[in-house]
Amino acid sequence: MELPFAESYKIKMVEPIRRSTRQEREQWIQAAKYNLFNLRSDQVFIDLLTDSGTGAMSDRQWSAIMLGDESYAGASSYFNLKNAIKNILGFDYVMPTHQGRAAENVLFSVLVKEGDYIPGNSHFDTTKGHIEFRRAHAVDCTIDEAADTELIHPFKGNVDPQKLDDFLKQHADKVPFVIVTITNNTAGGQPVSMQNLRQVREICNRYGKLLVFDSARFAENAYFIKTREDGYADKSIKEIVREMFSHADAMTMSSKKDAIVNIGGFIAMRNQELWRQCSKFNIMFEGYVTYGGMSGRDMNALAVGLDEGTEFDYLETRIKQVEYLGRRLDEFGIPYQKPAGGHAIFVDANKVLPNIPREQFRAQTLAIELYLEAGVRGVEIGTLLADRDPETRENRYPKLELLRLAIPRRTYTNNHMDVVAVALKNVFDRRQQITKGLEIVWEAPIMRHFTVELRPCR
Ligand SMILES: *Cc1c(COP(=O)(O)O)cnc(C)c1O
């Protein structure tokens, strides 16, 4: 008999979590105004709000924390980080920042000006925010296949080379760089193929443009290249990672994702002049260039996390857990963005709750039902998140209405995944009885989903 798959680690430290009663959860969610961000973490049993900064560090990372050098300038921890980035990602010039959006803020302060266009695949919210804040425009050139949740495609995160080329043909003079997000978070944690990265590089070369990778989940992307793309099965993850980044001029990183730390980020690049220009903004916004808002111990843990996060066994454990949850949902016929992404399952709320009018927030209604059922916290990626049109103040209705269940790294077991799957099945089985959604009582003018207050429709 073939041996079953099992995790590539054992557990040395635990943190208790508590189940609650449905009655308690009904009170808590009412007090939280039906906004899951307002819950206290001890009111949640299984927390799938985000995989950002919520992973478990290893014994090696915790021991590196004890060796942190807190010198203001030139700390050994900085050199540990710089060496790890050079060895694993291949960049000579490095600048630590306190998290991913800070890396965007510093790099874009140098590269983006009013009226510019930044094409790529789907931009992450904060990336788009930092572009639009500078009165420039994010141009999404993702392949059309990404918008069809039932369609199976191995690299649904890809840039459409034709769309990118057409855009550059028209507007090359207003494009400072092209940005590719690996994996494509907004499209459901979907990977980008090596062939696609190569094509984008060729297009950038043709137009003389810099290519930047938004790299939060680069290691998960490398795992998908190894397991899905011809010619990569026998290469190590670290070899694939080196090849991926050989196509980039610079990268921004949220280390809270694939570097498996609770806080941190960085920018890396090949060009010394760009590094010099960034250093001015880094010193203003983040801190001196050898710490950039991070403590020495956190840089040490990050250096180790980059190494562990690019090991095949770790990645296989991680991605098989996400797939496991997907397979349980398949058993119950629950629709989600397929194939399962690297870090999360995105449940298709338009298909689960079609009886709820769109203006009553289908995905948020599903998220609340799942919380009431089992104390599981996910997050709405739908109409609430999409905000109102700035001109008409009408709700914007995105193509997809999704409930994202993001899986923290090395944190939960497959028993927890079973609870999530069965809780969703119970909600799914009574979907015909769920006919009323939610209405807004109060909302902020932008980014309303964080603080919105809701109540059930009568
Ligand atoms: C999380 C994330 C960011 C922003 O990083 P923070 O560390 O949350 O500031 C940027 N891009 C992508 C793709 C991300 O997933």
GROMACS .gro file of C-alpha atoms and ligand atoms in nm:
model
  473
    1MET     CA    1   0.000   0.000   0.000
    2GLU     CA    2   0.130   0.349  -0.085
    3LEU     CA    3   0.205   0.552   0.227
    4PRO     CA    4  -0.021   0.855   0.273
    5PHE     CA    5   0.117   1.209   0.261
    6ALA     CA    6   0.208   1.375   0.592
    7GLU     CA    7   0.341   1.714   0.704
    8SER     CA    8   0.718   1.775   0.680
    9TYR     CA    9   0.740   1.905   1.039
   10LYS     CA   10   0.627   1.822   1.392
   11ILE     CA   11   0.489   2.064   1.649
   12LYS     CA   12   0.704   2.198   1.934
   13MET     CA   13   0.489   2.485   2.068
   14VAL     CA   14   0.112   2.531   2.071
   15GLU     CA   15  -0.138   2.814   2.124
   16PRO     CA   16  -0.482   2.716   2.259
   17ILE     CA   17  -0.790   2.816   2.060
   18ARG     CA   18  -1.146   2.785   2.188
   19ARG     CA   19  -1.469   2.667   2.032
   20SER     CA   20  -1.771   2.882   2.113
   21THR     CA   21  -2.147   2.828   2.103
   22ARG     CA   22  -2.373   2.950   1.826
   23GLN     CA   23  -2.552   3.168   2.081
   24GLU     CA   24  -2.222   3.339   2.179
   25ARG     CA   25  -2.132   3.393   1.813
   26GLU     CA   26  -2.473   3.547   1.740
   27GLN     CA   27  -2.414   3.805   2.015
   28TRP     CA   28  -2.055   3.872   1.912
   29ILE     CA   29  -2.127   3.921   1.542
   30GLN     CA   30  -2.419   4.154   1.621
   31ALA     CA   31  -2.191   4.360   1.849
   32ALA     CA   32  -1.930   4.356   1.566
   33LYS     CA   33  -2.194   4.507   1.330
   34TYR     CA   34  -2.167   4.203   1.102
   35ASN     CA   35  -1.811   4.300   1.011
   36LEU     CA   36  -1.561   4.017   1.072
   37PHE     CA   37  -1.272   4.266   1.110
   38ASN     CA   38  -1.440   4.390   1.429
   39LEU     CA   39  -1.425   4.053   1.605
   40ARG     CA   40  -1.168   3.990   1.874
   41SER     CA   41  -0.941   3.701   1.781
   42ASP     CA   42  -1.059   3.500   2.086
   43GLN     CA   43  -1.410   3.507   1.940
   44VAL     CA   44  -1.277   3.313   1.640
   45PHE     CA   45  -1.208   2.937   1.639
   46ILE     CA   46  -1.032   2.898   1.302
   47ASP     CA   47  -0.898   3.223   1.159
   48LEU     CA   48  -0.867   3.226   0.779
   49LEU     CA   49  -0.889   3.606   0.746
   50THR     CA   50  -0.539   3.624   0.594
   51ASP     CA   51  -0.216   3.431   0.545
   52SER     CA   52  -0.018   3.752   0.599
   53GLY     CA   53   0.209   3.750   0.904
   54THR     CA   54   0.001   3.473   1.063
   55GLY     CA   55   0.232   3.175   0.997
   56ALA     CA   56   0.430   2.978   1.256
   57MET     CA   57   0.806   3.037   1.270
   58SER     CA   58   1.041   2.740   1.297
   59ASP     CA   59   1.285   2.652   1.576
   60ARG     CA   60   1.566   2.778   1.346
   61GLN     CA   61   1.390   3.113   1.303
   62TRP     CA   62   1.331   3.152   1.678
   63SER     CA   63   1.695   3.076   1.748
   64ALA     CA   64   1.800   3.334   1.486
   65ILE     CA   65   1.584   3.586   1.677
   66MET     CA   66   1.807   3.540   1.982
   67LEU     CA   67   2.113   3.626   1.770
   68GLY     CA   68   1.965   3.951   1.636
   69ASP     CA   69   2.210   4.243   1.620
   70GLU     CA   70   2.030   4.566   1.711
   71SER     CA   71   2.308   4.805   1.602
   72TYR     CA   72   2.163   5.110   1.426
   73ALA     CA   73   2.395   5.087   1.125
   74GLY     CA   74   2.571   4.788   0.969
   75ALA     CA   75   2.416   4.522   1.194
   76SER     CA   76   2.521   4.162   1.125
   77SER     CA   77   2.147   4.085   1.089
   78TYR     CA   78   2.136   4.318   0.788
   79PHE     CA   79   2.424   4.131   0.627
   80ASN     CA   80   2.254   3.797   0.699
   81LEU     CA   81   1.948   3.927   0.513
   82LYS     CA   82   2.153   4.077   0.230
   83ASN     CA   83   2.342   3.748   0.182
   84ALA     CA   84   2.022   3.541   0.183
   85ILE     CA   85   1.871   3.769  -0.083
   86LYS     CA   86   2.187   3.750  -0.294
   87ASN     CA   87   2.212   3.370  -0.265
   88ILE     CA   88   1.844   3.282  -0.307
   89LEU     CA   89   1.709   3.561  -0.530
   90GLY     CA   90   2.028   3.683  -0.699
   91PHE     CA   91   2.009   4.060  -0.635
   92ASP     CA   92   2.314   4.267  -0.532
   93TYR     CA   93   2.133   4.571  -0.388
   94VAL     CA   94   1.891   4.538  -0.097
   95MET     CA   95   1.681   4.772   0.115
   96PRO     CA   96   1.479   4.646   0.415
   97THR     CA   97   1.133   4.799   0.476
   98HIS     CA   98   0.877   4.732   0.750
   99GLN     CA   99   0.639   4.546   0.516
  100GLY     CA  100   0.542   4.504   0.150
  101ARG     CA  101   0.344   4.824   0.100
  102ALA     CA  102   0.636   5.022   0.244
  103ALA     CA  103   0.861   4.870  -0.023
  104GLU     CA  104   0.607   4.987  -0.283
  105ASN     CA  105   0.596   5.334  -0.129
  106VAL     CA  106   0.976   5.375  -0.145
  107LEU     CA  107   1.029   5.227  -0.494
  108PHE     CA  108   0.729   5.407  -0.646
  109SER     CA  109   0.844   5.737  -0.496
  110VAL     CA  110   1.141   5.705  -0.731
  111LEU     CA  111   0.973   5.551  -1.036
  112VAL     CA  112   0.608   5.667  -1.061
  113LYS     CA  113   0.485   6.014  -1.151
  114GLU     CA  114   0.148   6.171  -1.226
  115GLY     CA  115  -0.011   6.047  -1.549
  116ASP     CA  116   0.202   5.731  -1.575
  117TYR     CA  117   0.062   5.388  -1.659
  118ILE     CA  118   0.186   5.069  -1.489
  119PRO     CA  119   0.079   4.759  -1.683
  120GLY     CA  120   0.112   4.403  -1.556
  121ASN     CA  121  -0.113   4.118  -1.442
  122SER     CA  122  -0.364   4.200  -1.163
  123HIS     CA  123  -0.224   4.455  -0.918
  124PHE     CA  124  -0.259   4.389  -0.546
  125ASP     CA  125  -0.478   4.647  -0.359
  126THR     CA  126  -0.187   4.828  -0.193
  127THR     CA  127   0.013   4.829  -0.518
  128LYS     CA  128  -0.282   4.984  -0.698
  129GLY     CA  129  -0.329   5.222  -0.404
  130HIS     CA  130   0.031   5.344  -0.425
  131ILE     CA  131  -0.002   5.390  -0.802
  132GLU     CA  132  -0.335   5.577  -0.784
  133PHE     CA  133  -0.222   5.786  -0.488
  134ARG     CA  134   0.041   5.929  -0.727
  135ARG     CA  135  -0.232   5.997  -0.987
  136ALA     CA  136  -0.101   5.723  -1.212
  137HIS     CA  137  -0.295   5.425  -1.348
  138ALA     CA  138  -0.271   5.047  -1.299
  139VAL     CA  139  -0.345   4.855  -1.621
  140ASP     CA  140  -0.455   4.492  -1.574
  141CYS     CA  141  -0.338   4.274  -1.866
  142THR     CA  142  -0.419   3.936  -1.704
  143ILE     CA  143  -0.536   3.659  -1.940
  144ASP     CA  144  -0.917   3.642  -1.980
  145GLU     CA  145  -0.927   3.282  -1.853
  146ALA     CA  146  -0.870   3.412  -1.497
  147ALA     CA  147  -1.228   3.544  -1.470
  148ASP     CA  148  -1.395   3.203  -1.524
  149THR     CA  149  -1.391   3.018  -1.188
  150GLU     CA  150  -1.480   2.677  -1.338
  151LEU     CA  151  -1.212   2.682  -1.608
  152ILE     CA  152  -0.904   2.476  -1.526
  153HIS     CA  153  -0.582   2.645  -1.647
  154PRO     CA  154  -0.237   2.569  -1.498
  155PHE     CA  155  -0.122   2.933  -1.499
  156LYS     CA  156  -0.432   3.147  -1.454
  157GLY     CA  157  -0.215   3.432  -1.319
  158ASN     CA  158  -0.036   3.493  -1.652
  159VAL     CA  159   0.001   3.826  -1.828
  160ASP     CA  160  -0.160   3.829  -2.174
  161PRO     CA  161   0.147   3.918  -2.387
  162GLN     CA  162  -0.074   4.053  -2.667
  163LYS     CA  163  -0.258   4.291  -2.432
  164LEU     CA  164   0.074   4.409  -2.286
  165ASP     CA  165   0.234   4.460  -2.625
  166ASP     CA  166  -0.072   4.646  -2.759
  167PHE     CA  167  -0.071   4.875  -2.457
  168LEU     CA  168   0.299   4.951  -2.488
  169LYS     CA  169   0.262   5.017  -2.861
  170GLN     CA  170   0.020   5.300  -2.774
  171HIS     CA  171   0.158   5.438  -2.447
  172ALA     CA  172   0.522   5.329  -2.406
  173ASP     CA  173   0.633   5.686  -2.334
  174LYS     CA  174   0.410   5.696  -2.024
  175VAL     CA  175   0.518   5.358  -1.881
  176PRO     CA  176   0.808   5.368  -1.629
  177PHE     CA  177   0.805   4.989  -1.570
  178VAL     CA  178   0.599   4.672  -1.599
  179ILE     CA  179   0.498   4.488  -1.279
  180VAL     CA  180   0.419   4.117  -1.250
  181THR     CA  181   0.267   3.985  -0.927
  182ILE     CA  182   0.373   3.630  -0.843
  183THR     CA  183   0.147   3.456  -0.758
  184ASN     CA  184  -0.143   3.664  -0.891
  185ASN     CA  185  -0.325   3.717  -0.561
  186THR     CA  186  -0.621   3.913  -0.700
  187ALA     CA  187  -0.699   3.635  -0.952
  188GLY     CA  188  -0.716   3.381  -0.667
  189GLY     CA  189  -0.353   3.303  -0.579
  190GLN     CA  190  -0.295   3.180  -0.936
  191PRO     CA  191   0.061   3.124  -1.064
  192VAL     CA  192   0.253   3.276  -1.355
  193SER     CA  193   0.454   3.039  -1.578
  194MET     CA  194   0.827   3.070  -1.647
  195GLN     CA  195   0.746   3.092  -2.017
  196ASN     CA  196   0.520   3.389  -1.944
  197LEU     CA  197   0.790   3.564  -1.736
  198ARG     CA  198   1.031   3.510  -2.027
  199GLN     CA  199   0.782   3.657  -2.276
  200VAL     CA  200   0.717   3.961  -2.056
  201ARG     CA  201   1.095   4.011  -2.025
  202GLU     CA  202   1.130   4.005  -2.405
  203ILE     CA  203   0.852   4.262  -2.444
  204CYS     CA  204   1.016   4.485  -2.180
  205ASN     CA  205   1.349   4.454  -2.363
  206ARG     CA  206   1.185   4.552  -2.689
  207TYR     CA  207   1.043   4.871  -2.536
  208GLY     CA  208   1.337   4.937  -2.306
  209LYS     CA  209   1.128   4.905  -1.986
  210LEU     CA  210   1.221   4.792  -1.636
  211LEU     CA  211   1.051   4.477  -1.510
  212VAL     CA  212   0.953   4.464  -1.140
  213PHE     CA  213   0.814   4.157  -0.960
  214ASP     CA  214   0.569   4.199  -0.672
  215SER     CA  215   0.700   3.886  -0.507
  216ALA     CA  216   0.497   3.812  -0.190
  217ARG     CA  217   0.425   3.448  -0.289
  218PHE     CA  218   0.718   3.384  -0.524
  219ALA     CA  219   0.803   3.046  -0.365
  220GLU     CA  220   0.449   2.911  -0.409
  221ASN     CA  221   0.477   3.029  -0.770
  222ALA     CA  222   0.801   2.830  -0.809
  223TYR     CA  223   0.629   2.519  -0.668
  224PHE     CA  224   0.359   2.544  -0.936
  225ILE     CA  225   0.625   2.586  -1.208
  226LYS     CA  226   0.801   2.273  -1.083
  227THR     CA  227   0.484   2.064  -1.066
  228ARG     CA  228   0.299   2.199  -1.373
  229GLU     CA  229   0.541   2.337  -1.636
  230ASP     CA  230   0.732   2.120  -1.885
  231GLY     CA  231   1.106   2.101  -1.819
  232TYR     CA  232   1.103   2.197  -1.449
  233ALA     CA  233   1.012   1.871  -1.268
  234ASP     CA  234   1.377   1.786  -1.198
  235LYS     CA  235   1.489   2.135  -1.096
  236SER     CA  236   1.503   2.236  -0.730
  237ILE     CA  237   1.278   2.516  -0.604
  238LYS     CA  238   1.589   2.730  -0.545
  239GLU     CA  239   1.703   2.678  -0.908
  240ILE     CA  240   1.358   2.775  -1.033
  241VAL     CA  241   1.349   3.082  -0.806
  242ARG     CA  242   1.687   3.198  -0.941
  243GLU     CA  243   1.564   3.159  -1.297
  244MET     CA  244   1.238   3.345  -1.224
  245PHE     CA  245   1.419   3.645  -1.077
  246SER     CA  246   1.683   3.644  -1.354
  247HIS     CA  247   1.406   3.806  -1.562
  248ALA     CA  248   1.347   4.095  -1.317
  249ASP     CA  249   1.531   4.425  -1.271
  250ALA     CA  250   1.387   4.481  -0.924
  251MET     CA  251   1.142   4.328  -0.676
  252THR     CA  252   0.923   4.432  -0.386
  253MET     CA  253   0.854   4.180  -0.111
  254SER     CA  254   0.601   4.135   0.166
  255SER     CA  255   0.799   3.898   0.386
  256LYS     CA  256   0.481   3.824   0.584
  257LYS     CA  257   0.388   3.576   0.311
  258ASP     CA  258   0.647   3.337   0.166
  259ALA     CA  259   0.933   3.437   0.397
  260ILE     CA  260   0.717   3.311   0.689
  261VAL     CA  261   0.775   3.598   0.934
  262ASN     CA  262   0.522   3.803   1.129
  263ILE     CA  263   0.647   4.139   1.000
  264GLY     CA  264   0.892   4.261   0.737
  265GLY     CA  265   0.958   4.345   0.375
  266PHE     CA  266   1.229   4.460   0.137
  267ILE     CA  267   1.320   4.594  -0.206
  268ALA     CA  268   1.595   4.429  -0.409
  269MET     CA  269   1.747   4.544  -0.738
  270ARG     CA  270   2.041   4.512  -0.976
  271ASN     CA  271   2.116   4.879  -1.036
  272GLN     CA  272   2.322   5.080  -0.790
  273GLU     CA  273   2.188   5.413  -0.909
  274LEU     CA  274   1.827   5.300  -0.843
  275TRP     CA  275   1.937   5.186  -0.496
  276ARG     CA  276   2.086   5.530  -0.430
  277GLN     CA  277   1.764   5.703  -0.534
  278CYS     CA  278   1.557   5.469  -0.314
  279SER     CA  279   1.782   5.525  -0.013
  280LYS     CA  280   1.665   5.887   0.016
  281PHE     CA  281   1.300   5.781   0.052
  282ASN     CA  282   1.385   5.480   0.268
  283ILE     CA  283   1.561   5.705   0.519
  284MET     CA  284   1.266   5.945   0.520
  285PHE     CA  285   0.985   5.688   0.546
  286GLU     CA  286   1.131   5.370   0.695
  287GLY     CA  287   1.465   5.410   0.870
  288TYR     CA  288   1.833   5.394   0.791
  289VAL     CA  289   1.922   5.180   0.485
  290THR     CA  290   2.056   4.886   0.687
  291TYR     CA  291   1.735   4.835   0.890
  292GLY     CA  292   1.444   5.017   0.715
  293GLY     CA  293   1.192   4.981   0.999
  294MET     CA  294   1.292   4.627   1.099
  295SER     CA  295   1.462   4.513   1.417
  296GLY     CA  296   1.783   4.312   1.382
  297ARG     CA  297   1.615   4.000   1.521
  298ASP     CA  298   1.334   4.026   1.266
  299MET     CA  299   1.586   4.057   0.979
  300ASN     CA  300   1.758   3.744   1.111
  301ALA     CA  301   1.430   3.548   1.119
  302LEU     CA  302   1.354   3.675   0.767
  303ALA     CA  303   1.690   3.556   0.632
  304VAL     CA  304   1.618   3.205   0.766
  305GLY     CA  305   1.256   3.221   0.644
  306LEU     CA  306   1.371   3.287   0.285
  307ASP     CA  307   1.574   2.967   0.301
  308GLU     CA  308   1.299   2.753   0.458
  309GLY     CA  309   1.026   2.901   0.238
  310THR     CA  310   1.212   2.786  -0.076
  311GLU     CA  311   1.247   2.422   0.036
  312PHE     CA  312   1.032   2.175  -0.160
  313ASP     CA  313   0.913   1.973   0.140
  314TYR     CA  314   0.780   2.279   0.318
  315LEU     CA  315   0.602   2.403   0.002
  316GLU     CA  316   0.453   2.063  -0.072
  317THR     CA  317   0.306   2.046   0.279
  318ARG     CA  318   0.168   2.398   0.244
  319ILE     CA  319   0.011   2.366  -0.097
  320LYS     CA  320  -0.123   2.014  -0.038
  321GLN     CA  321  -0.314   2.152   0.262
  322VAL     CA  322  -0.484   2.414   0.043
  323GLU     CA  323  -0.559   2.141  -0.215
  324TYR     CA  324  -0.695   1.918   0.062
  325LEU     CA  325  -0.952   2.180   0.160
  326GLY     CA  326  -1.039   2.219  -0.211
  327ARG     CA  327  -1.094   1.843  -0.247
  328ARG     CA  328  -1.324   1.836   0.056
  329LEU     CA  329  -1.530   2.115  -0.104
  330ASP     CA  330  -1.538   1.917  -0.430
  331GLU     CA  331  -1.687   1.623  -0.241
  332PHE     CA  332  -1.971   1.847  -0.127
  333GLY     CA  333  -2.013   2.018  -0.466
  334ILE     CA  334  -1.927   2.362  -0.331
  335PRO     CA  335  -1.811   2.595  -0.614
  336TYR     CA  336  -1.476   2.778  -0.585
  337GLN     CA  337  -1.203   2.930  -0.811
  338LYS     CA  338  -1.031   2.630  -0.974
  339PRO     CA  339  -0.771   2.501  -0.958
  340ALA     CA  340  -0.709   2.577  -0.588
  341GLY     CA  341  -0.464   2.865  -0.544
  342GLY     CA  342  -0.137   2.862  -0.353
  343HIS     CA  343  -0.252   3.029  -0.033
  344ALA     CA  344  -0.631   3.027  -0.027
  345ILE     CA  345  -0.961   2.888  -0.149
  346PHE     CA  346  -1.197   3.142  -0.304
  347VAL     CA  347  -1.561   3.025  -0.271
  348ASP     CA  348  -1.789   3.150  -0.550
  349ALA     CA  349  -2.071   3.324  -0.359
  350ASN     CA  350  -2.262   3.413  -0.676
  351LYS     CA  351  -2.314   3.041  -0.727
  352VAL     CA  352  -2.382   2.957  -0.359
  353LEU     CA  353  -2.630   3.235  -0.281
  354PRO     CA  354  -2.784   3.345  -0.613
  355ASN     CA  355  -3.117   3.418  -0.438
  356ILE     CA  356  -2.970   3.709  -0.245
  357PRO     CA  357  -2.985   4.036  -0.440
  358ARG     CA  358  -2.634   4.161  -0.523
  359GLU     CA  359  -2.695   4.485  -0.334
  360GLN     CA  360  -2.734   4.273  -0.018
  361PHE     CA  361  -2.371   4.152  -0.036
  362ARG     CA  362  -2.373   3.780  -0.119
  363ALA     CA  363  -2.012   3.704  -0.025
  364GLN     CA  364  -2.034   3.893   0.305
  365THR     CA  365  -2.359   3.710   0.385
  366LEU     CA  366  -2.183   3.379   0.319
  367ALA     CA  367  -1.889   3.485   0.538
  368ILE     CA  368  -2.126   3.568   0.827
  369GLU     CA  369  -2.315   3.237   0.786
  370LEU     CA  370  -1.985   3.045   0.800
  371TYR     CA  371  -1.881   3.231   1.114
  372LEU     CA  372  -2.217   3.162   1.283
  373GLU     CA  373  -2.196   2.796   1.183
  374ALA     CA  374  -1.852   2.716   1.327
  375GLY     CA  375  -1.656   3.026   1.434
  376VAL     CA  376  -1.455   3.022   1.108
  377ARG     CA  377  -1.345   3.369   0.988
  378GLY     CA  378  -1.290   3.429   0.615
  379VAL     CA  379  -1.298   3.755   0.424
  380GLU     CA  380  -1.526   3.905   0.157
  381ILE     CA  381  -1.366   3.977  -0.181
  382GLY     CA  382  -1.666   4.128  -0.356
  383THR     CA  383  -1.896   4.429  -0.363
  384LEU     CA  384  -1.801   4.564  -0.019
  385LEU     CA  385  -1.431   4.550  -0.109
  386ALA     CA  386  -1.495   4.706  -0.451
  387ASP     CA  387  -1.622   5.032  -0.291
  388ARG     CA  388  -1.851   5.282  -0.464
  389ASP     CA  389  -1.779   5.450  -0.796
  390PRO     CA  390  -1.603   5.777  -0.701
  391GLU     CA  391  -1.821   5.979  -0.943
  392THR     CA  392  -2.172   5.828  -0.923
  393ARG     CA  393  -2.139   5.694  -0.563
  394GLU     CA  394  -2.319   5.379  -0.681
  395ASN     CA  395  -2.198   5.037  -0.566
  396ARG     CA  396  -1.948   4.881  -0.806
  397TYR     CA  397  -2.036   4.516  -0.878
  398PRO     CA  398  -1.723   4.315  -0.962
  399LYS     CA  399  -1.747   4.009  -1.191
  400LEU     CA  400  -1.670   3.777  -0.903
  401GLU     CA  401  -1.827   3.771  -0.557
  402LEU     CA  402  -1.586   3.562  -0.350
  403LEU     CA  403  -1.538   3.440   0.007
  404ARG     CA  404  -1.163   3.397   0.057
  405LEU     CA  405  -1.040   3.137   0.303
  406ALA     CA  406  -0.666   3.211   0.340
  407ILE     CA  407  -0.462   2.939   0.509
  408PRO     CA  408  -0.185   3.057   0.746
  409ARG     CA  409   0.148   2.876   0.700
  410ARG     CA  410   0.233   2.582   0.929
  411THR     CA  411  -0.052   2.684   1.163
  412TYR     CA  412  -0.357   2.456   1.133
  413THR     CA  413  -0.393   2.081   1.074
  414ASN     CA  414  -0.614   1.904   0.822
  415ASN     CA  415  -0.862   1.838   1.105
  416HIS     CA  416  -0.918   2.214   1.108
  417MET     CA  417  -0.966   2.203   0.730
  418ASP     CA  418  -1.232   1.933   0.784
  419VAL     CA  419  -1.421   2.160   1.025
  420VAL     CA  420  -1.410   2.442   0.768
  421ALA     CA  421  -1.531   2.213   0.487
  422VAL     CA  422  -1.817   2.058   0.685
  423ALA     CA  423  -1.926   2.398   0.821
  424LEU     CA  424  -1.942   2.527   0.463
  425LYS     CA  425  -2.134   2.216   0.358
  426ASN     CA  426  -2.393   2.280   0.630
  427VAL     CA  427  -2.437   2.637   0.508
  428PHE     CA  428  -2.445   2.513   0.146
  429ASP     CA  429  -2.715   2.255   0.229
  430ARG     CA  430  -2.948   2.522   0.365
  431ARG     CA  431  -2.868   2.781   0.099
  432GLN     CA  432  -3.229   2.784  -0.029
  433GLN     CA  433  -3.345   2.910   0.312
  434ILE     CA  434  -3.091   3.196   0.308
  435THR     CA  435  -3.284   3.460   0.116
  436LYS     CA  436  -3.193   3.780   0.296
  437GLY     CA  437  -2.854   3.947   0.301
  438LEU     CA  438  -2.715   4.256   0.473
  439GLU     CA  439  -2.756   4.633   0.447
  440ILE     CA  440  -2.512   4.910   0.530
  441VAL     CA  441  -2.572   5.123   0.839
  442TRP     CA  442  -2.246   5.322   0.816
  443GLU     CA  443  -1.952   5.324   0.576
  444ALA     CA  444  -1.626   5.514   0.519
  445PRO     CA  445  -1.582   5.693   0.182
  446ILE     CA  446  -1.300   5.458   0.069
  447MET     CA  447  -1.168   5.115   0.181
  448ARG     CA  448  -1.507   5.074   0.345
  449HIS     CA  449  -1.480   4.698   0.401
  450PHE     CA  450  -1.246   4.737   0.701
  451THR     CA  451  -1.484   4.949   0.907
  452VAL     CA  452  -1.830   4.912   0.748
  453GLU     CA  453  -2.124   4.858   0.986
  454LEU     CA  454  -2.404   4.631   0.864
  455ARG     CA  455  -2.732   4.476   0.976
  456PRO     CA  456  -2.942   4.188   0.845
  457CYS     CA  457  -3.208   4.292   0.593
  458ARG     CA  458  -3.560   4.255   0.727
  459LIG     C1  459   0.050   4.140   0.105
  459LIG     C2  460   0.087   4.188  -0.029
  459LIG     C3  461   0.140   4.316  -0.050
  459LIG     C4  462   0.153   4.418   0.062
  459LIG     O1  463   0.232   4.371   0.163
  459LIG     P1  464   0.211   4.410   0.318
  459LIG     O2  465   0.321   4.337   0.386
  459LIG     O3  466   0.074   4.363   0.359
  459LIG     O4  467   0.224   4.557   0.329
  459LIG     C5  468   0.174   4.351  -0.178
  459LIG     N1  469   0.158   4.267  -0.281
  459LIG     C6  470   0.108   4.143  -0.265
  459LIG     C7  471   0.093   4.051  -0.383
  459LIG     C8  472   0.071   4.099  -0.139
  459LIG     O5  473   0.018   3.977  -0.123
   0.00000   0.00000   0.00000
